[in-house]
Amino acid sequence: MSAPAVASLSCSQCGAAIELRTLDQAQSVVCASCGSILDARDPNLHLIQAFEARQKFTPQIPLGTRGTLKGEKWEVVGFQVRRATIDGTSYDWEEYLLFNPYKGFRYLTQYDGHWNDVQVVKAAPKELTSGRQPLVILHGETFKHFQSSNAETVFALGEFPWQIRVGDRAVTRDFVAPPRMLSEEQTPDETTWSLGTYLPAAQIWEGFALPGNPPRPRGVYANQPSHYRPMVGSLAKRYLLLAAIVIAIGALRFVSASRAVVYTSPVSFFRPGQAPESLAFVTPTFTVKGRTANLEVATEAQLDNGWAFFEYALVNEATGATYEFGRDLSYYSGRDSDGNWTEGSKRDRAVLPSVPAGPYFLRVQPQAEVTAPFLEYRIIVRHDVPIATPYLICLALLALPPIFVAFRAWGMESARWKESDYASGSGSDDSDGSDSDSDSDSDDD
Amino acid sequence: MRHPVYTTFGVLLVLLVVAAEVRGWTPMRPNEVKNVPRSIRDNPGAYRPHYRSFGVGHYMGGK
């Protein structure tokens, strides 16, 4: 943008110099010195409104600052602060009017560190009413109603292509489809629609060469894009792919596992209550063949309202290497006001890890407390059996990142809609598109 | 490739499961003892396991 023509005038109220950057497009100009709002079309700068703002605000982008936004050069020519009061709480936001003599006007809005690049749209969107939440469609994109409010201008500075006044009021409705927001402003004279696109503050700071760092955004803004939401679906798909691989490997394993029975004890009995040492015995030697694999020791005991404990030692006869372990079994049953009940099991399965081939025997020391005089039991040893636990653990671990991302996405949507007219019913979660959060911890994959 | 970190994590987990199957790993951790004497065969009642954390606290109840 070449150096724009600027008309230099004097304030009709205080005599301070006033520069008109938008020339004949300006309808009102605010004196930076006394705050009077003057008629820019009048050569004498007739007073429209004396300074009425109760507060003075300082724009974060000074008037007259020139910068680049989305590849185009713009100059900040106007600044206003507007206020919406909802449930007794005032919310102020800033609007910066940008001007390019070839492109016209556009706006930057700022609320709590969240910035939007806003342009007036000429065509009114098509409005639908779906349930209790109105929708509007613009250029094929659906926007959900977010909030309605009454906006009031509380401060103005610079020049404007309309006759601005402090105290100007408009009824606003905001519709969102992150990262875009469609806003309607209704005054008694006209209805205007504008389309905002969420902008990272850093982009503005860089484009306008502003000093320092932009204030950190607070909370989640209505049309703030989320890093997480678009990731949820793709992560879920990736999870399904990985889960399918895990399940396929598991299925292959369940089909191919040899489950070789290397020892089966005869059906045996012992009399509970004797000294456990006196009941200890060793099995005949059995041979485990093939590769190092797991070894299952299954115990079946005909328990009825009692428990049994088997102290095992699996001994490699060749090397003396021993695996010691104990197994509890208990089985209780009865009947009460709820009907029949049972607890526990008459069967147990211990799967020892990484047992190499070789000759083995089991040292078994049973003990029990049962109602019958004898306890019947049986021991079966199998080599290379499939177990589901590693697959289930794997599937659970694989699910953690998608669950985390989904939780973050849900949290952000929840925070977004908490600020809307639909705060109590969380039904508005699903704005399509994407959003990102202010405290965005970037790329968790 | 989308989600390279997650994909790498997933592939590593799958490889871990395959390795667990090949090596016969299971969650069970029995007490492993070396050089148990052959005399255990002659007098199994005299054998004392190297840990006795089990054998206590059996379920005694029922509903």
Coordinates of C-alpha atoms in Angstrom, one line a residue:
Chain A
M1 CA 0.0 0.0 0.0
S2 CA 1.6 3.2 -1.0
A3 CA 1.4 6.1 1.4
P4 CA -2.3 6.9 1.6
A5 CA -3.6 10.4 1.2
V6 CA -4.4 12.0 4.5
A7 CA -6.5 15.0 5.1
S8 CA -5.5 17.2 8.0
L9 CA -8.2 19.0 9.8
S10 CA -8.8 20.6 13.2
C11 CA -11.2 19.6 15.8
S12 CA -14.1 22.0 15.9
Q13 CA -14.3 21.5 19.7
C14 CA -10.7 21.7 20.9
G15 CA -8.7 22.6 17.9
A16 CA -6.5 19.6 18.0
A17 CA -5.3 18.2 14.7
I18 CA -7.3 15.4 13.1
E19 CA -6.2 13.3 10.3
L20 CA -8.7 11.7 8.0
R21 CA -7.2 8.5 6.4
T22 CA -10.3 7.2 4.7
L23 CA -11.1 10.6 3.2
D24 CA -14.5 10.7 1.6
Q25 CA -15.5 7.3 3.0
A26 CA -15.4 8.6 6.6
Q27 CA -18.8 9.7 8.0
S28 CA -17.6 10.3 11.5
V29 CA -14.3 11.0 13.2
V30 CA -13.5 11.0 16.9
C31 CA -11.0 13.6 18.1
A32 CA -8.2 11.8 19.9
S33 CA -7.7 14.8 22.1
C34 CA -11.2 15.7 23.4
G35 CA -13.1 12.6 22.4
S36 CA -15.8 14.6 20.5
I37 CA -17.4 12.7 17.7
L38 CA -17.5 14.9 14.6
D39 CA -19.2 14.7 11.3
A40 CA -16.5 13.9 8.8
R41 CA -18.6 14.9 5.8
D42 CA -18.9 18.4 7.1
P43 CA -16.0 20.7 6.2
N44 CA -16.3 22.3 9.5
L45 CA -16.4 19.0 11.4
H46 CA -19.8 19.6 12.9
L47 CA -20.2 18.0 16.4
I48 CA -22.2 14.8 16.4
Q49 CA -21.6 13.9 20.0
A50 CA -19.6 15.4 22.8
F51 CA -17.3 13.1 24.7
E52 CA -19.6 10.8 26.6
A53 CA -17.5 7.7 27.3
R54 CA -17.2 7.0 30.9
Q55 CA -14.0 5.1 30.5
K56 CA -11.0 5.6 28.2
F57 CA -9.6 2.6 26.5
T58 CA -6.2 2.3 24.8
P59 CA -6.2 0.2 21.6
Q60 CA -3.7 -2.6 21.5
I61 CA -3.0 -1.7 17.9
P62 CA -2.5 2.1 17.8
L63 CA -4.5 4.0 15.2
G64 CA -2.5 4.6 12.1
T65 CA -0.6 1.3 12.4
R66 CA -0.2 -0.3 9.1
G67 CA 0.4 -4.0 8.7
T68 CA -0.2 -7.1 6.6
L69 CA -3.1 -9.4 7.1
K70 CA -3.5 -12.5 5.0
G71 CA -1.1 -11.0 2.4
E72 CA -2.9 -7.6 2.1
K73 CA -1.9 -4.3 3.6
W74 CA -4.2 -2.6 6.0
E75 CA -4.2 0.5 8.2
V76 CA -6.0 0.7 11.5
V77 CA -8.3 3.7 11.2
G78 CA -10.9 3.2 13.9
F79 CA -11.3 1.6 17.3
Q80 CA -14.4 1.0 19.4
V81 CA -15.1 -0.9 22.5
R82 CA -18.5 -2.5 22.7
R83 CA -20.2 -4.1 25.7
A84 CA -22.8 -6.7 26.2
T85 CA -24.4 -7.1 29.5
I86 CA -25.7 -10.6 30.2
D87 CA -27.2 -11.6 33.5
G88 CA -25.8 -8.5 35.1
T89 CA -22.3 -9.1 33.9
S90 CA -20.6 -6.8 31.4
Y91 CA -18.5 -8.2 28.6
D92 CA -16.3 -5.8 26.7
W93 CA -14.7 -6.5 23.4
E94 CA -12.6 -4.4 21.0
E95 CA -13.2 -3.8 17.4
Y96 CA -10.5 -2.4 15.1
L97 CA -11.5 -0.9 11.8
L98 CA -9.0 -1.6 9.1
F99 CA -8.8 0.3 5.8
N100 CA -7.2 -0.4 2.4
P101 CA -8.1 2.1 -0.3
Y102 CA -8.4 -0.7 -2.8
K103 CA -10.1 -3.3 -0.6
G104 CA -12.3 -1.2 1.6
F105 CA -12.9 -2.0 5.2
R106 CA -12.6 -5.0 7.5
Y107 CA -12.4 -5.5 11.2
L108 CA -10.4 -7.2 13.8
T109 CA -12.2 -8.0 17.0
Q110 CA -10.6 -9.0 20.3
Y111 CA -12.1 -10.5 23.4
D112 CA -10.0 -11.9 26.2
G113 CA -7.0 -12.3 23.9
H114 CA -9.0 -14.0 21.2
W115 CA -8.9 -12.3 17.8
N116 CA -11.2 -12.5 14.8
D117 CA -10.8 -11.2 11.3
V118 CA -14.2 -10.0 10.3
Q119 CA -15.7 -8.9 7.0
V120 CA -19.2 -7.8 6.3
V121 CA -21.1 -10.3 4.1
K122 CA -23.5 -9.0 1.5
A123 CA -25.8 -11.9 1.2
A124 CA -27.9 -12.8 4.2
P125 CA -27.6 -16.4 5.2
K126 CA -30.5 -18.8 5.1
E127 CA -31.9 -19.4 8.5
L128 CA -33.2 -22.7 9.7
T129 CA -34.8 -23.6 13.0
S130 CA -33.7 -27.0 14.1
G131 CA -35.0 -27.9 17.5
R132 CA -34.4 -25.2 20.0
Q133 CA -31.1 -24.1 18.5
P134 CA -31.4 -21.9 15.3
L135 CA -29.0 -22.6 12.5
V136 CA -27.9 -20.5 9.6
I137 CA -26.4 -21.6 6.3
L138 CA -23.9 -19.4 4.4
H139 CA -22.2 -20.6 1.3
G140 CA -23.1 -24.2 2.2
E141 CA -21.6 -24.0 5.6
T142 CA -23.9 -24.5 8.6
F143 CA -23.5 -22.3 11.7
K144 CA -25.1 -23.0 15.0
H145 CA -26.6 -20.3 17.1
F146 CA -24.3 -19.5 20.0
Q147 CA -25.5 -16.4 21.7
S148 CA -27.8 -13.4 21.4
S149 CA -27.1 -10.2 23.2
N150 CA -27.5 -6.4 23.1
A151 CA -24.3 -4.7 22.2
E152 CA -23.6 -1.1 23.2
T153 CA -20.7 1.1 22.0
V154 CA -19.0 2.4 25.1
F155 CA -15.9 4.0 23.5
A156 CA -14.8 5.1 20.0
L157 CA -11.6 6.5 18.5
G158 CA -10.6 7.3 14.9
E159 CA -12.9 7.4 11.9
F160 CA -15.8 5.3 10.8
P161 CA -17.8 5.0 7.6
W162 CA -21.0 5.5 9.6
Q163 CA -22.1 8.0 12.1
I164 CA -20.9 6.4 15.3
R165 CA -22.1 7.4 18.7
V166 CA -21.2 6.3 22.2
G167 CA -24.3 4.6 23.4
D168 CA -25.2 3.1 20.0
R169 CA -27.1 -0.1 20.5
A170 CA -27.6 -3.2 18.4
V171 CA -29.2 -6.6 18.9
T172 CA -26.6 -9.2 18.0
R173 CA -26.8 -12.9 17.3
D174 CA -23.7 -15.0 16.9
F175 CA -23.6 -18.3 15.0
V176 CA -20.5 -20.5 15.1
A177 CA -18.8 -23.1 12.9
P178 CA -15.3 -23.0 14.2
P179 CA -13.0 -21.4 13.2
R180 CA -15.7 -19.1 11.7
M181 CA -18.4 -17.1 13.3
L182 CA -21.3 -15.4 11.6
S183 CA -22.7 -12.4 13.4
E184 CA -25.9 -10.5 12.9
E185 CA -26.4 -7.0 14.1
Q186 CA -29.8 -5.4 14.1
T187 CA -30.5 -1.8 14.6
P188 CA -33.8 -0.1 14.0
D189 CA -32.4 1.0 10.6
E190 CA -30.6 -2.0 9.2
T191 CA -29.5 -5.6 9.7
T192 CA -25.9 -6.5 9.0
W193 CA -24.2 -9.8 8.8
S194 CA -20.5 -10.3 9.2
L195 CA -18.3 -13.3 8.9
G196 CA -15.4 -13.7 11.4
T197 CA -12.5 -16.1 11.2
Y198 CA -10.5 -16.9 14.3
L199 CA -6.9 -15.6 14.1
P200 CA -4.0 -16.5 16.4
A201 CA -2.9 -13.3 18.1
A202 CA 0.7 -14.0 17.1
Q203 CA -0.3 -13.6 13.5
I204 CA -1.6 -10.1 14.2
W205 CA 1.4 -9.1 16.3
E206 CA 3.6 -10.3 13.5
G207 CA 1.5 -8.7 10.7
F208 CA 1.4 -5.3 12.4
A209 CA 4.9 -5.5 13.8
L210 CA 3.5 -4.9 17.3
P211 CA 6.0 -4.8 20.2
G212 CA 6.2 -7.6 22.8
N213 CA 4.0 -10.6 22.9
P214 CA 0.3 -10.7 22.6
P215 CA -1.7 -11.3 25.8
R216 CA -2.4 -15.0 26.3
P217 CA -6.0 -15.9 25.4
R218 CA -8.2 -16.8 28.3
G219 CA -10.8 -19.5 28.2
V220 CA -12.2 -20.9 25.1
Y221 CA -13.7 -18.6 22.6
A222 CA -17.0 -19.2 20.7
N223 CA -15.3 -20.0 17.3
Q224 CA -11.9 -21.0 18.6
P225 CA -10.6 -24.0 16.6
S226 CA -9.6 -27.1 18.5
H227 CA -6.5 -29.1 17.9
Y228 CA -8.2 -32.1 19.5
R229 CA -11.6 -32.4 17.8
P230 CA -10.3 -33.2 14.3
M231 CA -7.9 -35.7 15.8
V232 CA -10.5 -37.7 17.6
G233 CA -11.9 -39.3 14.4
S234 CA -8.6 -40.0 12.8
L235 CA -7.1 -41.4 16.0
A236 CA -10.1 -43.6 16.5
K237 CA -9.6 -44.9 13.0
R238 CA -5.9 -45.5 13.7
Y239 CA -6.9 -47.3 16.9
L240 CA -9.3 -49.6 15.1
L241 CA -6.6 -50.4 12.6
L242 CA -4.1 -51.3 15.4
A243 CA -6.7 -53.1 17.4
A244 CA -7.6 -55.2 14.3
I245 CA -3.9 -56.1 14.0
V246 CA -3.7 -57.1 17.6
I247 CA -6.9 -59.1 17.4
A248 CA -5.7 -60.8 14.2
I249 CA -2.4 -61.7 15.9
G250 CA -4.3 -63.0 18.9
A251 CA -6.7 -65.0 16.7
L252 CA -3.7 -66.5 14.9
R253 CA -2.1 -67.4 18.2
F254 CA -5.3 -68.9 19.6
V255 CA -5.5 -71.1 16.5
S256 CA -1.8 -72.0 16.3
A257 CA -1.0 -72.5 20.0
S258 CA 0.0 -76.2 20.5
R259 CA -1.7 -76.6 24.0
A260 CA 0.3 -79.8 24.3
V261 CA -0.7 -81.8 27.4
V262 CA 2.5 -82.8 29.0
Y263 CA 1.1 -84.2 32.2
T264 CA -2.3 -85.3 33.6
S265 CA -2.6 -86.5 37.1
P266 CA -5.0 -89.3 37.8
V267 CA -8.0 -88.3 39.8
S268 CA -6.7 -88.1 43.3
F269 CA -8.0 -87.7 46.8
F270 CA -6.6 -86.5 50.1
R271 CA -8.0 -86.1 53.5
P272 CA -8.0 -82.5 54.6
G273 CA -6.9 -81.7 58.0
Q274 CA -3.6 -83.7 57.9
A275 CA -0.3 -81.9 58.3
P276 CA 0.4 -80.4 54.8
E277 CA 3.9 -81.8 54.7
S278 CA 2.6 -85.3 55.0
L279 CA 0.4 -84.7 52.0
A280 CA 3.3 -83.5 49.8
F281 CA 4.2 -85.6 46.8
V282 CA 6.0 -85.4 43.4
T283 CA 4.6 -86.3 40.0
P284 CA 6.4 -88.6 37.6
T285 CA 8.8 -86.8 35.3
F286 CA 7.2 -85.3 32.2
T287 CA 9.0 -83.8 29.2
V288 CA 8.4 -80.3 27.8
K289 CA 9.3 -80.2 24.2
G290 CA 9.8 -77.5 21.6
R291 CA 10.6 -73.8 22.0
T292 CA 10.6 -71.9 25.2
A293 CA 6.9 -71.0 25.8
N294 CA 4.5 -70.7 28.7
L295 CA 3.3 -73.6 30.7
E296 CA -0.1 -73.9 32.2
V297 CA -0.8 -75.8 35.4
A298 CA -4.5 -76.3 35.7
T299 CA -6.0 -77.5 39.0
E300 CA -9.5 -78.9 39.4
A301 CA -10.9 -79.7 42.8
Q302 CA -14.4 -80.9 43.6
L303 CA -14.9 -78.3 46.2
D304 CA -18.3 -77.7 47.9
N305 CA -18.3 -74.9 50.4
G306 CA -14.7 -75.0 51.2
W307 CA -11.2 -74.0 50.0
A308 CA -8.1 -75.7 48.9
F309 CA -4.6 -74.5 48.5
F310 CA -1.9 -76.2 46.3
E311 CA 1.7 -75.3 46.9
Y312 CA 3.5 -76.1 43.7
A313 CA 7.2 -76.4 42.7
L314 CA 7.9 -77.1 39.1
V315 CA 11.4 -78.6 39.0
N316 CA 13.6 -79.0 36.0
E317 CA 15.1 -82.4 36.6
A318 CA 18.1 -81.7 34.5
T319 CA 19.1 -78.3 35.8
G320 CA 17.4 -78.0 39.2
A321 CA 15.8 -74.8 38.1
T322 CA 12.5 -74.5 40.0
Y323 CA 9.4 -72.4 39.7
E324 CA 7.5 -72.1 43.0
F325 CA 4.0 -70.9 43.2
G326 CA 0.8 -71.4 45.1
R327 CA -2.8 -71.6 44.0
D328 CA -6.0 -70.9 45.9
L329 CA -9.3 -72.4 45.0
S330 CA -12.5 -71.8 46.8
Y331 CA -16.1 -72.6 46.0
Y332 CA -19.1 -71.7 48.0
S333 CA -22.8 -72.0 47.2
G334 CA -26.1 -71.5 49.0
R335 CA -29.5 -70.0 48.9
D336 CA -30.9 -66.9 50.4
S337 CA -33.7 -64.5 49.9
D338 CA -32.3 -63.6 46.5
G339 CA -32.2 -67.2 45.4
N340 CA -29.3 -69.5 44.7
W341 CA -25.8 -68.1 44.8
T342 CA -22.3 -69.4 44.2
E343 CA -18.9 -67.8 44.7
G344 CA -15.5 -68.9 43.6
S345 CA -14.6 -71.6 41.2
K346 CA -13.6 -75.3 41.3
R347 CA -11.0 -74.7 38.6
D348 CA -7.8 -72.7 38.6
R349 CA -5.2 -72.0 35.9
A350 CA -1.7 -70.8 36.5
V351 CA 0.4 -69.9 33.4
L352 CA 4.1 -69.9 34.0
P353 CA 6.2 -67.6 31.7
S354 CA 9.0 -68.8 29.5
V355 CA 9.5 -72.4 30.5
P356 CA 12.3 -73.9 28.4
A357 CA 12.1 -77.5 27.0
G358 CA 13.4 -80.2 29.4
P359 CA 12.4 -82.9 31.8
Y360 CA 10.2 -81.7 34.7
F361 CA 8.3 -82.9 37.7
L362 CA 5.9 -81.1 40.0
R363 CA 6.2 -81.1 43.7
V364 CA 2.7 -80.7 45.1
Q365 CA 1.6 -80.0 48.6
P366 CA -2.2 -79.7 49.0
Q367 CA -4.2 -78.6 51.9
A368 CA -7.9 -77.8 52.2
E369 CA -10.8 -77.1 54.4
V370 CA -14.0 -78.7 53.2
T371 CA -17.1 -80.3 54.6
A372 CA -16.5 -83.7 52.9
P373 CA -14.0 -86.2 54.4
F374 CA -12.0 -86.3 51.2
L375 CA -11.2 -83.8 48.4
E376 CA -11.0 -85.1 44.9
Y377 CA -8.7 -83.1 42.6
R378 CA -6.8 -83.3 39.3
I379 CA -3.8 -81.6 37.8
I380 CA -3.2 -81.0 34.1
V381 CA -0.1 -79.4 32.7
R382 CA -0.1 -78.0 29.2
H383 CA 2.7 -76.4 27.2
D384 CA 2.3 -73.3 24.9
V385 CA -1.2 -72.2 25.7
P386 CA -2.8 -69.0 24.5
I387 CA -3.6 -66.3 27.0
A388 CA -5.7 -63.2 26.4
T389 CA -4.2 -60.9 29.0
P390 CA -1.4 -59.4 26.9
Y391 CA -3.8 -58.7 24.1
L392 CA -6.3 -57.1 26.4
I393 CA -3.6 -55.0 28.0
C394 CA -2.4 -54.0 24.6
L395 CA -5.9 -53.0 23.5
A396 CA -6.3 -51.0 26.6
L397 CA -3.0 -49.2 26.3
L398 CA -3.7 -48.4 22.6
A399 CA -7.0 -46.9 23.6
L400 CA -5.5 -44.4 26.1
P401 CA -4.3 -41.7 23.6
P402 CA -7.6 -41.6 21.7
I403 CA -9.5 -41.5 25.0
F404 CA -7.3 -38.7 26.2
V405 CA -7.7 -36.7 23.0
A406 CA -11.5 -37.3 23.0
F407 CA -11.6 -36.2 26.6
R408 CA -9.7 -33.0 25.8
A409 CA -11.9 -32.3 22.8
W410 CA -15.0 -32.8 24.9
G411 CA -13.6 -30.6 27.6
M412 CA -13.0 -27.8 25.1
E413 CA -16.4 -28.1 23.6
S414 CA -17.9 -28.1 27.0
A415 CA -15.9 -24.9 27.9
R416 CA -16.9 -23.3 24.6
W417 CA -20.7 -23.9 25.0
K418 CA -20.6 -23.0 28.7
E419 CA -20.4 -19.4 27.5
S420 CA -23.3 -19.7 25.2
D421 CA -27.1 -19.5 25.5
Y422 CA -27.1 -23.2 25.7
A423 CA -24.9 -23.6 28.7
S424 CA -27.2 -25.8 30.8
G425 CA -28.0 -28.3 28.1
S426 CA -24.8 -29.6 26.8
G427 CA -26.5 -30.4 23.5
S428 CA -24.5 -28.1 21.5
D429 CA -21.2 -29.8 21.7
D430 CA -20.8 -30.7 18.2
S431 CA -19.9 -27.8 16.2
D432 CA -18.5 -29.3 13.1
G433 CA -15.1 -28.4 12.0
S434 CA -12.5 -28.0 14.4
D435 CA -11.3 -25.9 17.2
S436 CA -8.3 -25.4 19.3
D437 CA -7.8 -24.4 22.7
S438 CA -6.1 -21.5 24.2
D439 CA -3.8 -23.4 26.5
S440 CA -3.3 -25.7 23.7
D441 CA -0.7 -28.2 24.4
S442 CA 0.1 -28.6 20.8
D443 CA 0.5 -31.9 19.1
D444 CA -0.3 -34.8 21.2
D445 CA -0.6 -37.3 18.6
Chain B
M1 CA 1.5 -40.2 7.9
R2 CA -1.0 -38.9 10.4
H3 CA -0.4 -39.4 14.1
P4 CA 3.2 -40.6 13.8
V5 CA 3.8 -40.7 17.6
Y6 CA 0.6 -42.7 18.2
T7 CA 1.3 -45.0 15.3
T8 CA 4.8 -45.7 16.5
F9 CA 3.5 -46.3 20.0
G10 CA 0.9 -48.7 18.6
V11 CA 3.4 -50.6 16.5
L12 CA 5.8 -50.9 19.4
L13 CA 3.0 -52.3 21.5
V14 CA 2.1 -54.8 18.8
L15 CA 5.7 -55.8 18.6
L16 CA 5.8 -56.2 22.3
V17 CA 2.8 -58.5 22.2
V18 CA 4.4 -60.6 19.5
A19 CA 7.7 -60.7 21.5
A20 CA 5.7 -61.8 24.6
E21 CA 4.1 -64.6 22.6
V22 CA 7.4 -65.7 21.1
R23 CA 9.1 -65.7 24.4
G24 CA 6.2 -67.1 26.3
W25 CA 5.9 -64.1 28.7
T26 CA 2.9 -64.1 31.0
P27 CA 1.9 -61.7 33.7
M28 CA 2.5 -64.4 36.4
R29 CA 5.7 -64.1 38.4
P30 CA 6.5 -67.4 40.1
N31 CA 9.4 -67.5 42.5
E32 CA 12.4 -68.9 40.5
V33 CA 15.0 -70.9 42.4
K34 CA 18.1 -72.5 41.0
N35 CA 19.8 -75.8 41.9
V36 CA 17.1 -77.4 43.9
P37 CA 18.5 -80.7 45.0
R38 CA 17.3 -83.9 43.5
S39 CA 16.6 -85.2 47.0
I40 CA 13.3 -83.4 46.8
R41 CA 12.0 -86.5 45.0
D42 CA 12.8 -88.8 47.9
N43 CA 11.3 -86.6 50.6
P44 CA 8.9 -84.1 49.1
G45 CA 7.4 -83.2 52.4
A46 CA 10.8 -81.9 53.6
Y47 CA 11.0 -79.3 50.8
R48 CA 10.4 -75.8 51.9
P49 CA 9.6 -73.2 49.3
H50 CA 11.9 -70.2 49.3
Y51 CA 9.0 -67.8 50.0
R52 CA 5.9 -68.4 52.1
S53 CA 3.8 -65.5 51.2
F54 CA 1.1 -67.8 50.0
G55 CA -0.7 -70.3 52.0
V56 CA -2.3 -67.7 54.2
G57 CA -5.4 -65.6 53.9
H58 CA -7.5 -68.2 52.1
Y59 CA -11.0 -67.1 51.4
M60 CA -13.0 -68.5 54.3
G61 CA -16.4 -67.0 53.6
G62 CA -19.1 -67.5 51.2
K63 CA -21.8 -65.0 50.8

